[in-house]
PDB file of C-alpha atoms in Angstrom:
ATOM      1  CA  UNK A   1    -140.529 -12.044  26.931  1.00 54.00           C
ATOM      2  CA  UNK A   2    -137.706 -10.110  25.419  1.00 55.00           C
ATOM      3  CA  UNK A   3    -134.730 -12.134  23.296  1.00 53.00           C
ATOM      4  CA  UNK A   4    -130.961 -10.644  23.388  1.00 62.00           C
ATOM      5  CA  UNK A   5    -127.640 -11.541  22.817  1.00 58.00           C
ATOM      6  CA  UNK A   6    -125.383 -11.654  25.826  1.00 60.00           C
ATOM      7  CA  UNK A   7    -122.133 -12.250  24.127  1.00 56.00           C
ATOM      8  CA  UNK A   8    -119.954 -11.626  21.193  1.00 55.00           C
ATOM      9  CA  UNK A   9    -119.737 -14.624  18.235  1.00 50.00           C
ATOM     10  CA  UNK A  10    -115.812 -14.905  16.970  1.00 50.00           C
ATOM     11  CA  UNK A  11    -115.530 -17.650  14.430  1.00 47.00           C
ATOM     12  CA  UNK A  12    -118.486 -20.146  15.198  1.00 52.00           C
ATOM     13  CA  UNK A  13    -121.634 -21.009  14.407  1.00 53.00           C
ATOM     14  CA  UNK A  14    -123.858 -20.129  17.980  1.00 61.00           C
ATOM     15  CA  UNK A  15    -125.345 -16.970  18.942  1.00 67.00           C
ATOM     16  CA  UNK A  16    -125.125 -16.391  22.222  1.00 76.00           C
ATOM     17  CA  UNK A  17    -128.962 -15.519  22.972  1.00 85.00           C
ATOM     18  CA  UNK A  18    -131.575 -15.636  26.639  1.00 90.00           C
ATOM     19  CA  UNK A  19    -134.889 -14.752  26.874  1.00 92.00           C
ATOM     20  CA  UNK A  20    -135.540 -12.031  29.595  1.00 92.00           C
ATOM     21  CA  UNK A  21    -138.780 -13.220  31.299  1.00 94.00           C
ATOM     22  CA  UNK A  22    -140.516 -10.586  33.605  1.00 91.00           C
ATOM     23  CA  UNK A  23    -143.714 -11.200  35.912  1.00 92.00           C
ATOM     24  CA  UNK A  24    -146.703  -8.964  36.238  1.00 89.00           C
ATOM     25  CA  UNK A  25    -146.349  -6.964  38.689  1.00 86.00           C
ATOM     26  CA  UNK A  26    -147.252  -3.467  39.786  1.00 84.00           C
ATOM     27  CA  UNK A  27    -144.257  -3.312  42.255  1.00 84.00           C
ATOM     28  CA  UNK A  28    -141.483  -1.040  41.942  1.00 86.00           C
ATOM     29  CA  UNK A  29    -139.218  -3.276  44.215  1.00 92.00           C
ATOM     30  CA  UNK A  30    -136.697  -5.423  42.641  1.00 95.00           C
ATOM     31  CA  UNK A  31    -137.253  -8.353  41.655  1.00 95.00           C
ATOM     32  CA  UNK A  32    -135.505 -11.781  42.843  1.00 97.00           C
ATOM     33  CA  UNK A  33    -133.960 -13.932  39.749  1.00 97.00           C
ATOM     34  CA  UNK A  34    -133.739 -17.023  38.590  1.00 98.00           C
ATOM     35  CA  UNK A  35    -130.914 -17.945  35.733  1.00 97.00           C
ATOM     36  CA  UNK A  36    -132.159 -21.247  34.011  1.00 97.00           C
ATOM     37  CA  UNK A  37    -129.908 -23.614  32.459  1.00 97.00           C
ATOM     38  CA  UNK A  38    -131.727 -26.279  29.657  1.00 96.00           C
ATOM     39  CA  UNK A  39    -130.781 -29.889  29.841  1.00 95.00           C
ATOM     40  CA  UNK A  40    -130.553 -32.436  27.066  1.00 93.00           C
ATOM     41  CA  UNK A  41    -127.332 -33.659  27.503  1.00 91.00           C
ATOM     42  CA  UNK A  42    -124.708 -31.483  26.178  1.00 91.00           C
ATOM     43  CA  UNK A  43    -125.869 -33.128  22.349  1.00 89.00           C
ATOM     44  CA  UNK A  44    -129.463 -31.214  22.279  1.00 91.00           C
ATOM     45  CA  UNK A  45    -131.896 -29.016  23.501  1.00 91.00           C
ATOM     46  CA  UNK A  46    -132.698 -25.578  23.951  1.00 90.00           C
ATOM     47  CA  UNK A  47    -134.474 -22.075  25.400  1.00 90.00           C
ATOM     48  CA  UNK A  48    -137.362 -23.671  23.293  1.00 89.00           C
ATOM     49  CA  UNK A  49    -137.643 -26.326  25.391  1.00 91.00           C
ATOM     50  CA  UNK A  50    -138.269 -25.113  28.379  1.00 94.00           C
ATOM     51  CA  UNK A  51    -140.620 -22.188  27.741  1.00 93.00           C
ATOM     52  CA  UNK A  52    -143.709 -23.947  30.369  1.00 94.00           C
ATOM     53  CA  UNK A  53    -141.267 -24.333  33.434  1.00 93.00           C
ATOM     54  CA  UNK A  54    -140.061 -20.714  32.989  1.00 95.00           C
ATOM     55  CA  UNK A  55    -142.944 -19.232  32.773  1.00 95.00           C
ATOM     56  CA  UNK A  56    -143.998 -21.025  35.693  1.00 95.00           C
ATOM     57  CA  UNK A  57    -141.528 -19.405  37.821  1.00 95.00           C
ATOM     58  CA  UNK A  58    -142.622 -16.354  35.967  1.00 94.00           C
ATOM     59  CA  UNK A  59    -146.203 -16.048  36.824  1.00 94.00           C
ATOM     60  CA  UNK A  60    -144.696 -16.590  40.702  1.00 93.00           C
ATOM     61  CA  UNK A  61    -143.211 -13.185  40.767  1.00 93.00           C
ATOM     62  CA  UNK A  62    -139.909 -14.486  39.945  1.00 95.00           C
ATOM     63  CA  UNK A  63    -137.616 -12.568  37.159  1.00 94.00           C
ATOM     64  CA  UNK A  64    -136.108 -15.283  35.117  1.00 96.00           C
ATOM     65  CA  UNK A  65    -133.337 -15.440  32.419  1.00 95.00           C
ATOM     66  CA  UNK A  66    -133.493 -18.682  29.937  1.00 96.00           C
ATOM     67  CA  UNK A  67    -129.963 -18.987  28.402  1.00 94.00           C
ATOM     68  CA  UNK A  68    -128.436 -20.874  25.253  1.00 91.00           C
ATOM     69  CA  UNK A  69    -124.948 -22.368  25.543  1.00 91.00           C
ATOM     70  CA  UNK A  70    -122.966 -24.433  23.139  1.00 87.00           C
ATOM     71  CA  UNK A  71    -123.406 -28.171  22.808  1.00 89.00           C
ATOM     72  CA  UNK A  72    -121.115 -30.910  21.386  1.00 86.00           C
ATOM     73  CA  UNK A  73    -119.971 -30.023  17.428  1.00 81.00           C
ATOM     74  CA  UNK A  74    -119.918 -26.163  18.506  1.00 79.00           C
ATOM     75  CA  UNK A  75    -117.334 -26.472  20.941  1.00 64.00           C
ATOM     76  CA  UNK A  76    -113.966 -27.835  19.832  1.00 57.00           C
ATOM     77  CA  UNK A  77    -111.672 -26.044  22.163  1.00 61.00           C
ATOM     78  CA  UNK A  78    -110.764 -27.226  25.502  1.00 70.00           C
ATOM     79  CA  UNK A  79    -107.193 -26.446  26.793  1.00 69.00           C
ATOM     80  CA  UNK A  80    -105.143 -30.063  26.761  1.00 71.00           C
ATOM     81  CA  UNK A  81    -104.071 -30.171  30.531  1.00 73.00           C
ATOM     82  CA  UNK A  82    -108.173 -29.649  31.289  1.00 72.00           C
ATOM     83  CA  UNK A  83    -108.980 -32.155  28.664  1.00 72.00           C
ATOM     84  CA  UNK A  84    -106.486 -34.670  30.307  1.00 74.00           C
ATOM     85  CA  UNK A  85    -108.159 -34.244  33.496  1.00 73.00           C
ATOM     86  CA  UNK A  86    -111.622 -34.506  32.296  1.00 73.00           C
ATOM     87  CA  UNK A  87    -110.602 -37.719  30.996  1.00 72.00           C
ATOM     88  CA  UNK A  88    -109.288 -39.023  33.797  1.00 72.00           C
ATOM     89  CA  UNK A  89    -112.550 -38.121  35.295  1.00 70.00           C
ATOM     90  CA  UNK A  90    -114.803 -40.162  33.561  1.00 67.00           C
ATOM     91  CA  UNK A  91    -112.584 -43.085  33.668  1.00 67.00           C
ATOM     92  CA  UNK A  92    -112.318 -43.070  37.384  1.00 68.00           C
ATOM     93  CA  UNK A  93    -116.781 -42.171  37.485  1.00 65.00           C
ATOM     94  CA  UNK A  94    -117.609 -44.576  35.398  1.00 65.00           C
ATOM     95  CA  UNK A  95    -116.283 -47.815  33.807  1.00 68.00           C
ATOM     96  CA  UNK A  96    -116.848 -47.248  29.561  1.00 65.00           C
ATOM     97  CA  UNK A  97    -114.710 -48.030  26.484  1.00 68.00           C
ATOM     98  CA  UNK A  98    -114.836 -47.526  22.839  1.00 72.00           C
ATOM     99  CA  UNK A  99    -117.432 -45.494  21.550  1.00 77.00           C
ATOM    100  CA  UNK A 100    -119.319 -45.308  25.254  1.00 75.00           C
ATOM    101  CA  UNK A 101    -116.414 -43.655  26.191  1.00 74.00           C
ATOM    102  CA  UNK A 102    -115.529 -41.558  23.227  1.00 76.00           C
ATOM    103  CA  UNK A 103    -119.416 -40.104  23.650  1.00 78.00           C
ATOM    104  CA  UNK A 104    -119.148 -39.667  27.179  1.00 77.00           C
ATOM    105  CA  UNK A 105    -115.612 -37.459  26.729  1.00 77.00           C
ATOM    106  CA  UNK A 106    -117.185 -35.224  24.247  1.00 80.00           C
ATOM    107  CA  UNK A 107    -120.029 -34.652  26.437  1.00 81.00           C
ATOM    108  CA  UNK A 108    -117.436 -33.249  29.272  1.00 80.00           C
ATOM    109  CA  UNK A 109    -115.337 -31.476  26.106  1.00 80.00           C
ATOM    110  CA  UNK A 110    -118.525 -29.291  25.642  1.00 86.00           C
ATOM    111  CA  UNK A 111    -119.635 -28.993  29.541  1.00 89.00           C
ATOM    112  CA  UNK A 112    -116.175 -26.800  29.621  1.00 87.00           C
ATOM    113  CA  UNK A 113    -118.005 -24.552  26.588  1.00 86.00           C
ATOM    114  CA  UNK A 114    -120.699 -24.687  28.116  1.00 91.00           C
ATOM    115  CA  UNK A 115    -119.601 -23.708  31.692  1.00 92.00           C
ATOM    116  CA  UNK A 116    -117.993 -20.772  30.074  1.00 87.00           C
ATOM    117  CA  UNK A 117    -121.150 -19.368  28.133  1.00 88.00           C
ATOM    118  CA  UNK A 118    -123.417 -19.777  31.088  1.00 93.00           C
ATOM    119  CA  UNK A 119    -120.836 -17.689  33.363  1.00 91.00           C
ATOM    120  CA  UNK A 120    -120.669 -14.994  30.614  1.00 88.00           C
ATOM    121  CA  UNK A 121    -124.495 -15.086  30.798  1.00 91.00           C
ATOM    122  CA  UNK A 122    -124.681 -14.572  34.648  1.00 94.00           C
ATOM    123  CA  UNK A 123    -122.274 -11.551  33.951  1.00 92.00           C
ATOM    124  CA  UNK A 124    -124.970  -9.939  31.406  1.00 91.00           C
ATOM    125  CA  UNK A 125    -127.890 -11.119  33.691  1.00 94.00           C
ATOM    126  CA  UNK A 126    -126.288  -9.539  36.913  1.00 95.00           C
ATOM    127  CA  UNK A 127    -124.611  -6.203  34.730  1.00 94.00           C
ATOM    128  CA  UNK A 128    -128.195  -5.148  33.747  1.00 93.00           C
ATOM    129  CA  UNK A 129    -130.683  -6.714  36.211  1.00 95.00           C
ATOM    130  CA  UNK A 130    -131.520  -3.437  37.610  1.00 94.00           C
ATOM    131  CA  UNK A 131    -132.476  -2.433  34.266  1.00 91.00           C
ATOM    132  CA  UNK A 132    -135.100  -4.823  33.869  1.00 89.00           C
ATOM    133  CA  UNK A 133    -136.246  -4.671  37.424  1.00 92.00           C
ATOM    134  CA  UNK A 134    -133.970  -7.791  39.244  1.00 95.00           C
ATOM    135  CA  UNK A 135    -132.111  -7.592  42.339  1.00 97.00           C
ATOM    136  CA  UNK A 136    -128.729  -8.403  40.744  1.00 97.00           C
ATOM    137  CA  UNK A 137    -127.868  -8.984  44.147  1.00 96.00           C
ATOM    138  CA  UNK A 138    -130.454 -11.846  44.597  1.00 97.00           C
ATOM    139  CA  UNK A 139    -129.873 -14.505  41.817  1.00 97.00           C
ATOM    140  CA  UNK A 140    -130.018 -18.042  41.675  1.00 98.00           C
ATOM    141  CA  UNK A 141    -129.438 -20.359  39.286  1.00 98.00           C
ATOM    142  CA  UNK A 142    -131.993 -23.474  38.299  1.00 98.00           C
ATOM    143  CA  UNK A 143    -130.733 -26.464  36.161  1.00 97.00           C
ATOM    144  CA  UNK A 144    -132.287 -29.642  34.987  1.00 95.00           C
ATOM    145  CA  UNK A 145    -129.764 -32.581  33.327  1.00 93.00           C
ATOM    146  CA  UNK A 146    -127.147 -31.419  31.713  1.00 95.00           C
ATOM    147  CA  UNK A 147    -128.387 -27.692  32.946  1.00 96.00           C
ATOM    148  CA  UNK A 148    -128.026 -29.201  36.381  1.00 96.00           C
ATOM    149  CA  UNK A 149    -124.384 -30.200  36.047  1.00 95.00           C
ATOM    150  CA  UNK A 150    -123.727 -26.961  35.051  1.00 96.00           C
ATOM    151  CA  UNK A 151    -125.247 -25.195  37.876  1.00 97.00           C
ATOM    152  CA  UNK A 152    -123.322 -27.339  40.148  1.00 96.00           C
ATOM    153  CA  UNK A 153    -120.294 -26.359  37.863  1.00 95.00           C
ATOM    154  CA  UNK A 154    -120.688 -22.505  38.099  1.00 95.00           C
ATOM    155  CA  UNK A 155    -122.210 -21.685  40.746  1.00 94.00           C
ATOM    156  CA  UNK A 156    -119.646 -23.583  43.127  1.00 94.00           C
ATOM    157  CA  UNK A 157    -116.445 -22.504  40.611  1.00 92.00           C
ATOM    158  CA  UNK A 158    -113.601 -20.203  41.161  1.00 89.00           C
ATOM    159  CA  UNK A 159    -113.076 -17.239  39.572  1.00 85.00           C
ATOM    160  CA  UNK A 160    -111.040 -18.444  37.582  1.00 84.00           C
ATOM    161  CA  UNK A 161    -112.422 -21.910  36.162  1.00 87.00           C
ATOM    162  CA  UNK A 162    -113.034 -22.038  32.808  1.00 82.00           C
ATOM    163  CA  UNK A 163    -110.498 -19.321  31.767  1.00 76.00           C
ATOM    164  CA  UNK A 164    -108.958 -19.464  28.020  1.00 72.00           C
ATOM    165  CA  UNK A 165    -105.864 -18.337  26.471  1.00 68.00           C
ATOM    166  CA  UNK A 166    -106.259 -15.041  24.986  1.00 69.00           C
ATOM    167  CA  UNK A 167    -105.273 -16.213  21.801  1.00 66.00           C
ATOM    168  CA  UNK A 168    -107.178 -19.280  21.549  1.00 63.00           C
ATOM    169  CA  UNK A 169    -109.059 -19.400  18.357  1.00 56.00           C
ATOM    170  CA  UNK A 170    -112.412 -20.233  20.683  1.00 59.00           C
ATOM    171  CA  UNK A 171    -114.726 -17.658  21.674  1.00 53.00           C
ATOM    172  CA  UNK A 172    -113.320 -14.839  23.373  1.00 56.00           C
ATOM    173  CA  UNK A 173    -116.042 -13.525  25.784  1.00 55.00           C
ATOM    174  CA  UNK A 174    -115.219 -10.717  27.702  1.00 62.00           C
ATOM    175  CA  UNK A 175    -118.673  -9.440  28.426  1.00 73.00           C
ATOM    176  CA  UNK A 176    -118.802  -7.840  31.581  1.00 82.00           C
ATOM    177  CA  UNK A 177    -115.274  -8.639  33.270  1.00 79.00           C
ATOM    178  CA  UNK A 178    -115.052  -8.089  36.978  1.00 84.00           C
ATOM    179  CA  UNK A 179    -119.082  -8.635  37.293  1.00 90.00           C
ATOM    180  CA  UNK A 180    -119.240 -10.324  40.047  1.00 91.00           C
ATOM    181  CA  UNK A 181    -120.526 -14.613  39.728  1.00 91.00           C
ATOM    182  CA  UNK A 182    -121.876 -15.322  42.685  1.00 91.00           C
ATOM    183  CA  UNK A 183    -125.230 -16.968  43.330  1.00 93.00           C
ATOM    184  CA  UNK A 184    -127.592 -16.236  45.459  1.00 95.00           C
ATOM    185  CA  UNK A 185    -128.689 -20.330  45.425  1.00 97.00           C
ATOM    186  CA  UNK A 186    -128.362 -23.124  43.102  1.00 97.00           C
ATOM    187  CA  UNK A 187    -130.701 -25.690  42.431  1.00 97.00           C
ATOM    188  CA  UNK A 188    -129.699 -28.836  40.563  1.00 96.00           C
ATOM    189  CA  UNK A 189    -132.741 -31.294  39.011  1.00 95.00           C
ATOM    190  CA  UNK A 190    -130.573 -34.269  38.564  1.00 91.00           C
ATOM    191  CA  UNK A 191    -127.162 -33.564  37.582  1.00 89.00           C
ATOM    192  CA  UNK A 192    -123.537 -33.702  39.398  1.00 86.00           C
ATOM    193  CA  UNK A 193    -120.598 -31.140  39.568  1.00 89.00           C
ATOM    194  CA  UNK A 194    -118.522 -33.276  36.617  1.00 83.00           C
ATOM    195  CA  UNK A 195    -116.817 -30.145  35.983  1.00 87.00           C
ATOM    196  CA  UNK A 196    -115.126 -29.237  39.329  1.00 88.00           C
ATOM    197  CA  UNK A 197    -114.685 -32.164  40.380  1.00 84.00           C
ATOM    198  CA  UNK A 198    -112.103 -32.646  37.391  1.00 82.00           C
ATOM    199  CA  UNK A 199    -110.775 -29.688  38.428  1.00 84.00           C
ATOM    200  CA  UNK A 200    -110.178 -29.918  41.460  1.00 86.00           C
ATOM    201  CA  UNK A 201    -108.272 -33.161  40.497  1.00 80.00           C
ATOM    202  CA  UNK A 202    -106.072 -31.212  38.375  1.00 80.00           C
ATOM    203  CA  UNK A 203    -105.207 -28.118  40.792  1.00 86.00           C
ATOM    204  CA  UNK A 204    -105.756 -29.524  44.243  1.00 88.00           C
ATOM    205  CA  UNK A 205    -107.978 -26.900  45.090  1.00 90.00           C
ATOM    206  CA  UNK A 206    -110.757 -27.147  47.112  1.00 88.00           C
ATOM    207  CA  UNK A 207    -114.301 -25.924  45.546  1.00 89.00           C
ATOM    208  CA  UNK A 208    -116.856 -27.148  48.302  1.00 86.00           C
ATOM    209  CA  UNK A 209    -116.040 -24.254  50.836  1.00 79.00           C
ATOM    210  CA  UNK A 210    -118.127 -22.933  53.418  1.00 78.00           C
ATOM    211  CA  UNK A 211    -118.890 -20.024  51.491  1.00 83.00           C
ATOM    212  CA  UNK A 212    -120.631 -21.760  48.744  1.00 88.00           C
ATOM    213  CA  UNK A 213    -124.182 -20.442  48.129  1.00 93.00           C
ATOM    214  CA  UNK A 214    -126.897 -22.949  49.748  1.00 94.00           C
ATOM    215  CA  UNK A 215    -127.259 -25.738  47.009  1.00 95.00           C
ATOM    216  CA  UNK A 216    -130.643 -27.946  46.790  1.00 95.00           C
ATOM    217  CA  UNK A 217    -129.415 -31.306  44.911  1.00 93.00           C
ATOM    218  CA  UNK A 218    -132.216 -33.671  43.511  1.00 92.00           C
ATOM    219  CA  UNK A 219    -131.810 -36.724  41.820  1.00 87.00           C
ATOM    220  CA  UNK A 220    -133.244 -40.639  41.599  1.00 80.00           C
ATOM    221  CA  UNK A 221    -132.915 -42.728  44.901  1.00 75.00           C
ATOM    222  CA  UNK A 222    -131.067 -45.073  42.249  1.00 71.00           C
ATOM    223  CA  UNK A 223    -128.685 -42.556  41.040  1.00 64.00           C
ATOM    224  CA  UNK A 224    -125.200 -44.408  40.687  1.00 62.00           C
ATOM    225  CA  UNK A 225    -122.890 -41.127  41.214  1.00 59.00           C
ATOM    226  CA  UNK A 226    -124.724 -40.239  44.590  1.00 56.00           C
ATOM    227  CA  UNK A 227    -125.173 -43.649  45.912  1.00 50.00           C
ATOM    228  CA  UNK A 228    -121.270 -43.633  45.747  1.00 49.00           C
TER     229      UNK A 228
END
């Protein structure tokens, strides 16, 4: 397992850091990869926690990247239009007040962080895949919970979801620009596309196309957002 940074820290408290995990293997081909996204709800959790299902995929001759991203208290910056339509989102998914609904917003507040630090990860995974020995042309991304939402989230985005002024006081990561974001496949272990579907609210545009990437969505036969 090797541990790197895959972005620049301006102003905050988080390091951006994944752990590179390469199989065994006396091939020279390239590898396929597998970008893995933690759950825990946007409040907790970490590459830490997920060390036995990674190497899982690891020991299966898949090359696998376990990323950090930022988590409520270490993401204050959303822009306000966004924010507005995030909002309207959870009102219109699910019926909360009060503090129910003050919790639930800041969980969606740092799902836009979050969106943005896995993307900038998927541009360092893809930029130097060959270097470790992945086919940076044959990545998918693998997300449980809240790591689930935010597969759905970036692997179906635009290019331009999640974008920041330039001089926002908020992380400005740049790693990588013009890397290309696309996804081989997504896999989603309970969680739904909060994210774009607030956006798509706000811009009209549509984010299901027929050139998304083939998605595999699991959840609960008692799941409330896809029994709807």
């Amino acid at each position: 397992m090797i541990k790197t940074e895959f972005g620049e820290r301006k102003g905050e408290e988080f390091s951006c850091l994944l752990d590179v995990y390469k199989p065994k293997t006396d091939t020279e081909d390239l590898l396929p990869g597998i970008l893995f996204v933690h759950g825990g709800g946007f409040y907790q959790g970490g590459r830490e926690h997920v060390v036995e299902q990674v190497q899982y995929y690891a020991k299966r001759g898949w090359f696998v990247v376990s990323i950090e991203y930022r988590l409520v208290g270490q993401a204050p910056y959303i822009p306000k239009d966004i924010r507005s339509a995030l909002i309207k989102c959870v009102a219109n998914r699910e019926s909360l007040s009060g503090e129910k609904l003050e919790f639930k917003q800041k969980q969606y507040g740092a799902a836009f962080a979050a969106a943005r630090d896995t993307k900038n990860a998927l541009r360092y995974f893809r930029a130097n895949a060959k270097k470790y020995g992945c086919d940076p042309d044959n990545i998918a991304i693998y997300g449980e919970s809240a790591g689930a939402v935010l597969a759905l989230d970036v692997g179906l985005a635009l290019p331009e979801d999640y974008a920041i002024p330039e001089d926002s006081n908020d992380f400005k990561l740049e790693t990588h620009k013009g890397t290309s974001e696309k996804m081989k496949a997504i896999v989603a272990f309970n969680g739904a596309p909060i994210l774009i579907e607030a956006l798509s609210e706000f811009d009209g545009k549509n984010r299901y196309a027929k050139k998304a990437p083939p998605t595999l969505v699991i959840v609960g036969k008692r799941d409330k957002v896809y029994r709807r």
